[in-house]
Amino acid sequence: MADSYFPPTPPHDADSVDHQLHNDMSAPNIALNGAAPPPNGTTGTKDAPGRMSLKLSHLPSRQIIKPIYPRSPSAVDPNNPPWPAYRGYHEYSFAYATMGQRLPTILGKGIEDVVVTLNQEYDEERVVDLVQCIERMDALMGELQAQAKLRPIIDDGEADVALWNKLIAKYFHGKTFMNAPWLFAEAYKYRRLQECFSISKFWKSYDVFFRQKCDTFSRSNEAVFELSMRFAEPFKLKDGLSPDQKLEAERLMFKELTQICLWGNSTDLSLLINMTEDQIRSLQSTGGANLAATEKNILGNHMQKLWETALTLRSNTGGRVDFVLDNAGFELYCDCVYADFLLQSGLAKEIRFHGKRYPWFVSDVTKKDWTWLLNTMVYGQLFPKASDEEKESLRRLGLRWKQYEKEGKWIYEQHPFWCTGFTFWELHNEAPDLFLHLSRSDLVIFKGDLNHRKLTYDCAAPPSTDFEIAIGSMASAAGAPRICSMRTIKSDVVVGLGPEGDELAERLDKEEPGWKISGKYAVVLLSEGRPGEKVVFM
Ligand code: F6P
Ligand code: MG
C-alpha cells in the first residue's frame, strides 16, 4: 500500500480541508435546475457531494472567512472534531485509499476465509446458516462500493448496540461510507462485519481473520525466538554492580523493551497482507544495534519521561499498568514480554490488558487470540524447524505468563466501549464506568495506530500540537490517568512532534512521500493527566 499511496500533510491553516467539510455538511446533492450533480466534486475531491451554482450578481462579493481551529469544546462533536476530520473522499488522506481500496480488499479476503470454512462443513443447518453470513458480507461489500448511507446496527444482543445507534442517529444520520468521518465509517464497517455473524444461529463468534492472525505469529519465528531465548529465565542483573550501575542497566533494558513493544506494532495484519518474509523480518528486528538505529525514527519521544514515571511507580511499591491492546500475534507477544519485565523489575505489580469483544480492524486482540497465544506457546507445534532449546524457551515463557494470570497479576478485560465508533474524547461521557476504572491505573499504555487516532480525534491537528492538547478530556478531565501512546505511524494524524514539528512534517512530505503510512516512523508520547483527583461526571 505504501508504494501506491502517498498522503501529504494537510495544510495547517486547514482552510482548504474545511471548505470541503462545509460542502459536505451543507450542500445538498442536487444541482439547482434539477440536473444530475457532477460525477466528481468541483473541489478536486472525488465522490464529494455536488455544488449548487447560483448567479448572485447584486449581492456583495464573497468574503474569505477563515474558520478557527481548534473548535471550541462546545462546538466539538463526533462529526466536527477539534480540527477538520479526515473523510473518505479526501484524496490527500489515507482515508481515501482505505475506504476505496483497502476495506473492500480486506472484506474480500474475509469472504474467501468463510468460503474455506463452508467447504469443510457437513451439517446442513450449519451450512445454510453460514451461506447466509456470506450473503450478508456480499451485501456489505455492495454497500461499501456503492458508498451507501449508514444504517442502524441490528440488535444482536451486543452491549454496544445502543451506543452505535445513538451515534448514527445523532451525528451521522444520512451520512455515507465516504462522507462520514473516516474513523467512524471504518469502525462502522467492522461493526457491520460482526453483525453478519452475530445474528446467525451457529456462527456468532466466527472470526474471519483468525487464521491470518495465527499466521503472523508463526511467520515471525525469528523475532519470537530472539525474545524467548533472552527472557525465558526470570531476568537477573549481573552480580557485583553498584546501585547506580544497576539502575543504568535497568534503564537501558527498559528503553530497549519499550522499543520492542513499540515496533511490535509496525507489522499489523491490515497492512501485512502482501509483505514478504524479508520485509517482515526487517520491521521486526529486535537486536540492540537495530533498535538504537531506529530510535531516531521516533519523532515524538518521551521515553525518558516514561522511565522516570516507571521509577516513581516502583518507589510506591509498584503500580497498576494498563495496556489498551492493539494487534494479536507478534505484537501481543511483544506487549507481554514488556509487561513481564515491568512485573519482574518491580515497576508494576498488576497489569490489566484491554482487548476487543469481537474481531476488529482485522488483527486486534480478542479473548480468543489472547488464550490462543498463551496456549500455543506452551502446547503448540507451530515451529517445526525450531531447535529444542528454542521450543523450550517459548514453553517456559508461556508457562510463566499463564501463572501470572492464575495469580491475578495479569488480568484480561474487554469493555464494550473499545468496539464503538466513539473516539476517546468521548470516553469520559459515554463510558463513565471505564473512565473511572482507568483513572485508578498508574499508567495506561495505548498501543497502535487506531488507538492513537481515537485518542487524537483523528483530525488534521498540526504536528506541533502538544499531545496533552490533542487528547482532550483524556488529559484534562479530573482524575485522567497518566497515558502513554506507543504508536508506529500508519495514518494521517500526527501530533506531539514538538515546536519544530510542522516544518519536520512538511520536509518529510517532500522527501519521503508515504512516511505517514509506512510504519517506519513512530511516536512514544506521554500525558501526565490529573491522577489522584476526584473524577466528576456532569
Ligand atoms: O485502516 C487504517 C488503519 O485504521 C490505520 O489506523 C492503520 O493503518 C491500521 O488500520 C491499523 O493499525 P493498528 O493495528 O496499528 O491500529
Ligand atoms: Mg490493530
PDB file of N, CA, C and O in Angstrom, residues 374-415:
ATOM      1  N   LEU A 374      -1.172 -17.815  24.517  1.00  0.00           N
ATOM      2  CA  LEU A 374      -0.586 -18.451  25.709  1.00  0.00           C
ATOM      3  C   LEU A 374      -0.555 -19.973  25.556  1.00  0.00           C
ATOM      4  O   LEU A 374       0.429 -20.623  25.921  1.00  0.00           O
ATOM      5  N   ASN A 375      -1.613 -20.512  24.978  1.00  0.00           N
ATOM      6  CA  ASN A 375      -1.652 -21.974  24.828  1.00  0.00           C
ATOM      7  C   ASN A 375      -0.720 -22.481  23.737  1.00  0.00           C
ATOM      8  O   ASN A 375      -0.098 -23.531  23.886  1.00  0.00           O
ATOM      9  N   THR A 376      -0.616 -21.712  22.661  1.00  0.00           N
ATOM     10  CA  THR A 376       0.264 -22.204  21.592  1.00  0.00           C
ATOM     11  C   THR A 376       1.716 -22.154  22.051  1.00  0.00           C
ATOM     12  O   THR A 376       2.538 -22.986  21.665  1.00  0.00           O
ATOM     13  N   MET A 377       2.034 -21.184  22.902  1.00  0.00           N
ATOM     14  CA  MET A 377       3.417 -21.111  23.406  1.00  0.00           C
ATOM     15  C   MET A 377       3.746 -22.348  24.246  1.00  0.00           C
ATOM     16  O   MET A 377       4.850 -22.869  24.195  1.00  0.00           O
ATOM     17  N   VAL A 378       2.761 -22.805  24.998  1.00  0.00           N
ATOM     18  CA  VAL A 378       3.023 -23.938  25.901  1.00  0.00           C
ATOM     19  C   VAL A 378       2.843 -25.288  25.192  1.00  0.00           C
ATOM     20  O   VAL A 378       3.652 -26.196  25.358  1.00  0.00           O
ATOM     21  N   TYR A 379       1.781 -25.398  24.399  1.00  0.00           N
ATOM     22  CA  TYR A 379       1.453 -26.726  23.833  1.00  0.00           C
ATOM     23  C   TYR A 379       1.605 -26.821  22.314  1.00  0.00           C
ATOM     24  O   TYR A 379       1.538 -27.907  21.766  1.00  0.00           O
ATOM     25  N   GLY A 380       1.733 -25.667  21.650  1.00  0.00           N
ATOM     26  CA  GLY A 380       1.611 -25.664  20.183  1.00  0.00           C
ATOM     27  C   GLY A 380       2.775 -26.308  19.449  1.00  0.00           C
ATOM     28  O   GLY A 380       3.823 -26.602  20.038  1.00  0.00           O
ATOM     29  N   GLN A 381       2.574 -26.528  18.166  1.00  0.00           N
ATOM     30  CA  GLN A 381       3.639 -27.090  17.338  1.00  0.00           C
ATOM     31  C   GLN A 381       3.772 -26.231  16.087  1.00  0.00           C
ATOM     32  O   GLN A 381       3.775 -26.723  14.963  1.00  0.00           O
ATOM     33  N   LEU A 382       3.845 -24.950  16.324  1.00  0.00           N
ATOM     34  CA  LEU A 382       3.851 -24.006  15.211  1.00  0.00           C
ATOM     35  C   LEU A 382       5.196 -23.917  14.512  1.00  0.00           C
ATOM     36  O   LEU A 382       5.277 -23.443  13.390  1.00  0.00           O
ATOM     37  N   PHE A 383       6.249 -24.304  15.207  1.00  0.00           N
ATOM     38  CA  PHE A 383       7.593 -24.045  14.680  1.00  0.00           C
ATOM     39  C   PHE A 383       8.378 -25.350  14.548  1.00  0.00           C
ATOM     40  O   PHE A 383       9.313 -25.611  15.320  1.00  0.00           O
ATOM     41  N   PRO A 384       8.008 -26.185  13.590  1.00  0.00           N
ATOM     42  CA  PRO A 384       8.661 -27.491  13.489  1.00  0.00           C
ATOM     43  C   PRO A 384      10.165 -27.399  13.255  1.00  0.00           C
ATOM     44  O   PRO A 384      10.912 -28.291  13.642  1.00  0.00           O
ATOM     45  N   LYS A 385      10.617 -26.277  12.653  1.00  0.00           N
ATOM     46  CA  LYS A 385      12.062 -26.198  12.353  1.00  0.00           C
ATOM     47  C   LYS A 385      12.886 -25.647  13.522  1.00  0.00           C
ATOM     48  O   LYS A 385      14.112 -25.609  13.451  1.00  0.00           O
ATOM     49  N   ALA A 386      12.220 -25.208  14.585  1.00  0.00           N
ATOM     50  CA  ALA A 386      12.962 -24.604  15.703  1.00  0.00           C
ATOM     51  C   ALA A 386      13.740 -25.679  16.461  1.00  0.00           C
ATOM     52  O   ALA A 386      13.368 -26.856  16.466  1.00  0.00           O
ATOM     53  N   SER A 387      14.835 -25.234  17.121  1.00  0.00           N
ATOM     54  CA  SER A 387      15.627 -26.189  17.915  1.00  0.00           C
ATOM     55  C   SER A 387      14.871 -26.518  19.211  1.00  0.00           C
ATOM     56  O   SER A 387      13.954 -25.793  19.603  1.00  0.00           O
ATOM     57  N   ASP A 388      15.295 -27.578  19.887  1.00  0.00           N
ATOM     58  CA  ASP A 388      14.648 -27.947  21.151  1.00  0.00           C
ATOM     59  C   ASP A 388      14.773 -26.823  22.177  1.00  0.00           C
ATOM     60  O   ASP A 388      13.841 -26.554  22.929  1.00  0.00           O
ATOM     61  N   GLU A 389      15.958 -26.169  22.190  1.00  0.00           N
ATOM     62  CA  GLU A 389      16.168 -25.069  23.154  1.00  0.00           C
ATOM     63  C   GLU A 389      15.175 -23.946  22.885  1.00  0.00           C
ATOM     64  O   GLU A 389      14.586 -23.367  23.801  1.00  0.00           O
ATOM     65  N   GLU A 390      14.995 -23.637  21.616  1.00  0.00           N
ATOM     66  CA  GLU A 390      14.076 -22.543  21.267  1.00  0.00           C
ATOM     67  C   GLU A 390      12.645 -22.887  21.689  1.00  0.00           C
ATOM     68  O   GLU A 390      11.952 -22.084  22.329  1.00  0.00           O
ATOM     69  N   LYS A 391      12.240 -24.111  21.367  1.00  0.00           N
ATOM     70  CA  LYS A 391      10.870 -24.511  21.727  1.00  0.00           C
ATOM     71  C   LYS A 391      10.680 -24.476  23.233  1.00  0.00           C
ATOM     72  O   LYS A 391       9.652 -24.034  23.735  1.00  0.00           O
ATOM     73  N   GLU A 392      11.697 -24.948  23.944  1.00  0.00           N
ATOM     74  CA  GLU A 392      11.595 -24.982  25.400  1.00  0.00           C
ATOM     75  C   GLU A 392      11.528 -23.563  25.979  1.00  0.00           C
ATOM     76  O   GLU A 392      10.797 -23.295  26.939  1.00  0.00           O
ATOM     77  N   SER A 393      12.285 -22.642  25.358  1.00  0.00           N
ATOM     78  CA  SER A 393      12.266 -21.260  25.885  1.00  0.00           C
ATOM     79  C   SER A 393      10.871 -20.654  25.733  1.00  0.00           C
ATOM     80  O   SER A 393      10.373 -19.975  26.627  1.00  0.00           O
ATOM     81  N   LEU A 394      10.239 -20.962  24.611  1.00  0.00           N
ATOM     82  CA  LEU A 394       8.901 -20.417  24.378  1.00  0.00           C
ATOM     83  C   LEU A 394       7.900 -21.021  25.366  1.00  0.00           C
ATOM     84  O   LEU A 394       7.027 -20.338  25.905  1.00  0.00           O
ATOM     85  N   ARG A 395       8.060 -22.308  25.613  1.00  0.00           N
ATOM     86  CA  ARG A 395       7.159 -23.004  26.534  1.00  0.00           C
ATOM     87  C   ARG A 395       7.279 -22.428  27.954  1.00  0.00           C
ATOM     88  O   ARG A 395       6.294 -22.137  28.612  1.00  0.00           O
ATOM     89  N   ARG A 396       8.508 -22.182  28.385  1.00  0.00           N
ATOM     90  CA  ARG A 396       8.711 -21.652  29.737  1.00  0.00           C
ATOM     91  C   ARG A 396       8.112 -20.256  29.895  1.00  0.00           C
ATOM     92  O   ARG A 396       7.514 -19.935  30.916  1.00  0.00           O
ATOM     93  N   LEU A 397       8.324 -19.475  28.855  1.00  0.00           N
ATOM     94  CA  LEU A 397       7.766 -18.119  28.895  1.00  0.00           C
ATOM     95  C   LEU A 397       6.242 -18.188  29.002  1.00  0.00           C
ATOM     96  O   LEU A 397       5.627 -17.500  29.825  1.00  0.00           O
ATOM     97  N   GLY A 398       5.648 -19.056  28.183  1.00  0.00           N
ATOM     98  CA  GLY A 398       4.189 -19.210  28.196  1.00  0.00           C
ATOM     99  C   GLY A 398       3.692 -19.677  29.549  1.00  0.00           C
ATOM    100  O   GLY A 398       2.676 -19.191  30.060  1.00  0.00           O
ATOM    101  N   LEU A 399       4.420 -20.615  30.135  1.00  0.00           N
ATOM    102  CA  LEU A 399       4.002 -21.124  31.455  1.00  0.00           C
ATOM    103  C   LEU A 399       4.024 -20.009  32.500  1.00  0.00           C
ATOM    104  O   LEU A 399       3.130 -19.902  33.325  1.00  0.00           O
ATOM    105  N   ARG A 400       5.064 -19.177  32.435  1.00  0.00           N
ATOM    106  CA  ARG A 400       5.164 -18.088  33.423  1.00  0.00           C
ATOM    107  C   ARG A 400       3.994 -17.112  33.257  1.00  0.00           C
ATOM    108  O   ARG A 400       3.388 -16.670  34.228  1.00  0.00           O
ATOM    109  N   TRP A 401       3.649 -16.822  32.007  1.00  0.00           N
ATOM    110  CA  TRP A 401       2.581 -15.865  31.762  1.00  0.00           C
ATOM    111  C   TRP A 401       1.228 -16.433  32.218  1.00  0.00           C
ATOM    112  O   TRP A 401       0.395 -15.722  32.758  1.00  0.00           O
ATOM    113  N   LYS A 402       1.057 -17.719  32.001  1.00  0.00           N
ATOM    114  CA  LYS A 402      -0.197 -18.356  32.456  1.00  0.00           C
ATOM    115  C   LYS A 402      -0.280 -18.288  33.988  1.00  0.00           C
ATOM    116  O   LYS A 402      -1.347 -18.094  34.555  1.00  0.00           O
ATOM    117  N   GLN A 403       0.870 -18.451  34.605  1.00  0.00           N
ATOM    118  CA  GLN A 403       0.909 -18.381  36.068  1.00  0.00           C
ATOM    119  C   GLN A 403       0.525 -16.974  36.560  1.00  0.00           C
ATOM    120  O   GLN A 403      -0.214 -16.825  37.525  1.00  0.00           O
ATOM    121  N   TYR A 404       1.009 -15.962  35.860  1.00  0.00           N
ATOM    122  CA  TYR A 404       0.625 -14.587  36.232  1.00  0.00           C
ATOM    123  C   TYR A 404      -0.894 -14.435  36.208  1.00  0.00           C
ATOM    124  O   TYR A 404      -1.477 -13.770  37.055  1.00  0.00           O
ATOM    125  N   GLU A 405      -1.489 -15.041  35.183  1.00  0.00           N
ATOM    126  CA  GLU A 405      -2.955 -14.946  35.084  1.00  0.00           C
ATOM    127  C   GLU A 405      -3.621 -15.618  36.272  1.00  0.00           C
ATOM    128  O   GLU A 405      -4.552 -15.082  36.859  1.00  0.00           O
ATOM    129  N   LYS A 406      -3.129 -16.807  36.597  1.00  0.00           N
ATOM    130  CA  LYS A 406      -3.718 -17.557  37.721  1.00  0.00           C
ATOM    131  C   LYS A 406      -3.603 -16.775  39.018  1.00  0.00           C
ATOM    132  O   LYS A 406      -4.492 -16.791  39.855  1.00  0.00           O
ATOM    133  N   GLU A 407      -2.463 -16.095  39.173  1.00  0.00           N
ATOM    134  CA  GLU A 407      -2.238 -15.358  40.425  1.00  0.00           C
ATOM    135  C   GLU A 407      -2.926 -13.997  40.430  1.00  0.00           C
ATOM    136  O   GLU A 407      -2.810 -13.241  41.400  1.00  0.00           O
ATOM    137  N   GLY A 408      -3.581 -13.650  39.332  1.00  0.00           N
ATOM    138  CA  GLY A 408      -4.271 -12.356  39.264  1.00  0.00           C
ATOM    139  C   GLY A 408      -3.330 -11.179  39.065  1.00  0.00           C
ATOM    140  O   GLY A 408      -3.710 -10.022  39.264  1.00  0.00           O
ATOM    141  N   LYS A 409      -2.083 -11.465  38.645  1.00  0.00           N
ATOM    142  CA  LYS A 409      -1.156 -10.356  38.375  1.00  0.00           C
ATOM    143  C   LYS A 409      -1.391  -9.810  36.966  1.00  0.00           C
ATOM    144  O   LYS A 409      -1.078  -8.664  36.665  1.00  0.00           O
ATOM    145  N   TRP A 410      -1.830 -10.667  36.094  1.00  0.00           N
ATOM    146  CA  TRP A 410      -2.232 -10.253  34.745  1.00  0.00           C
ATOM    147  C   TRP A 410      -3.732 -10.494  34.630  1.00  0.00           C
ATOM    148  O   TRP A 410      -4.218 -11.598  34.919  1.00  0.00           O
ATOM    149  N   ILE A 411      -4.434  -9.450  34.185  1.00  0.00           N
ATOM    150  CA  ILE A 411      -5.891  -9.573  34.074  1.00  0.00           C
ATOM    151  C   ILE A 411      -6.314  -9.130  32.679  1.00  0.00           C
ATOM    152  O   ILE A 411      -5.912  -8.047  32.223  1.00  0.00           O
ATOM    153  N   TYR A 412      -7.111  -9.963  32.030  1.00  0.00           N
ATOM    154  CA  TYR A 412      -7.588  -9.620  30.682  1.00  0.00           C
ATOM    155  C   TYR A 412      -9.011  -9.085  30.787  1.00  0.00           C
ATOM    156  O   TYR A 412      -9.859  -9.684  31.430  1.00  0.00           O
ATOM    157  N   GLU A 413      -9.286  -7.946  30.146  1.00  0.00           N
ATOM    158  CA  GLU A 413     -10.621  -7.335  30.205  1.00  0.00           C
ATOM    159  C   GLU A 413     -11.101  -6.983  28.805  1.00  0.00           C
ATOM    160  O   GLU A 413     -10.287  -6.829  27.894  1.00  0.00           O
ATOM    161  N   GLN A 414     -12.417  -6.788  28.651  1.00  0.00           N
ATOM    162  CA  GLN A 414     -12.938  -6.445  27.310  1.00  0.00           C
ATOM    163  C   GLN A 414     -14.198  -5.573  27.414  1.00  0.00           C
ATOM    164  O   GLN A 414     -15.301  -6.051  27.223  1.00  0.00           O
ATOM    165  N   HIS A 415     -14.013  -4.324  27.683  1.00  0.00           N
ATOM    166  CA  HIS A 415     -15.156  -3.410  27.812  1.00  0.00           C
ATOM    167  C   HIS A 415     -15.763  -3.141  26.423  1.00  0.00           C
ATOM    168  O   HIS A 415     -15.028  -2.954  25.446  1.00  0.00           O
TER     169      HIS A 415
END
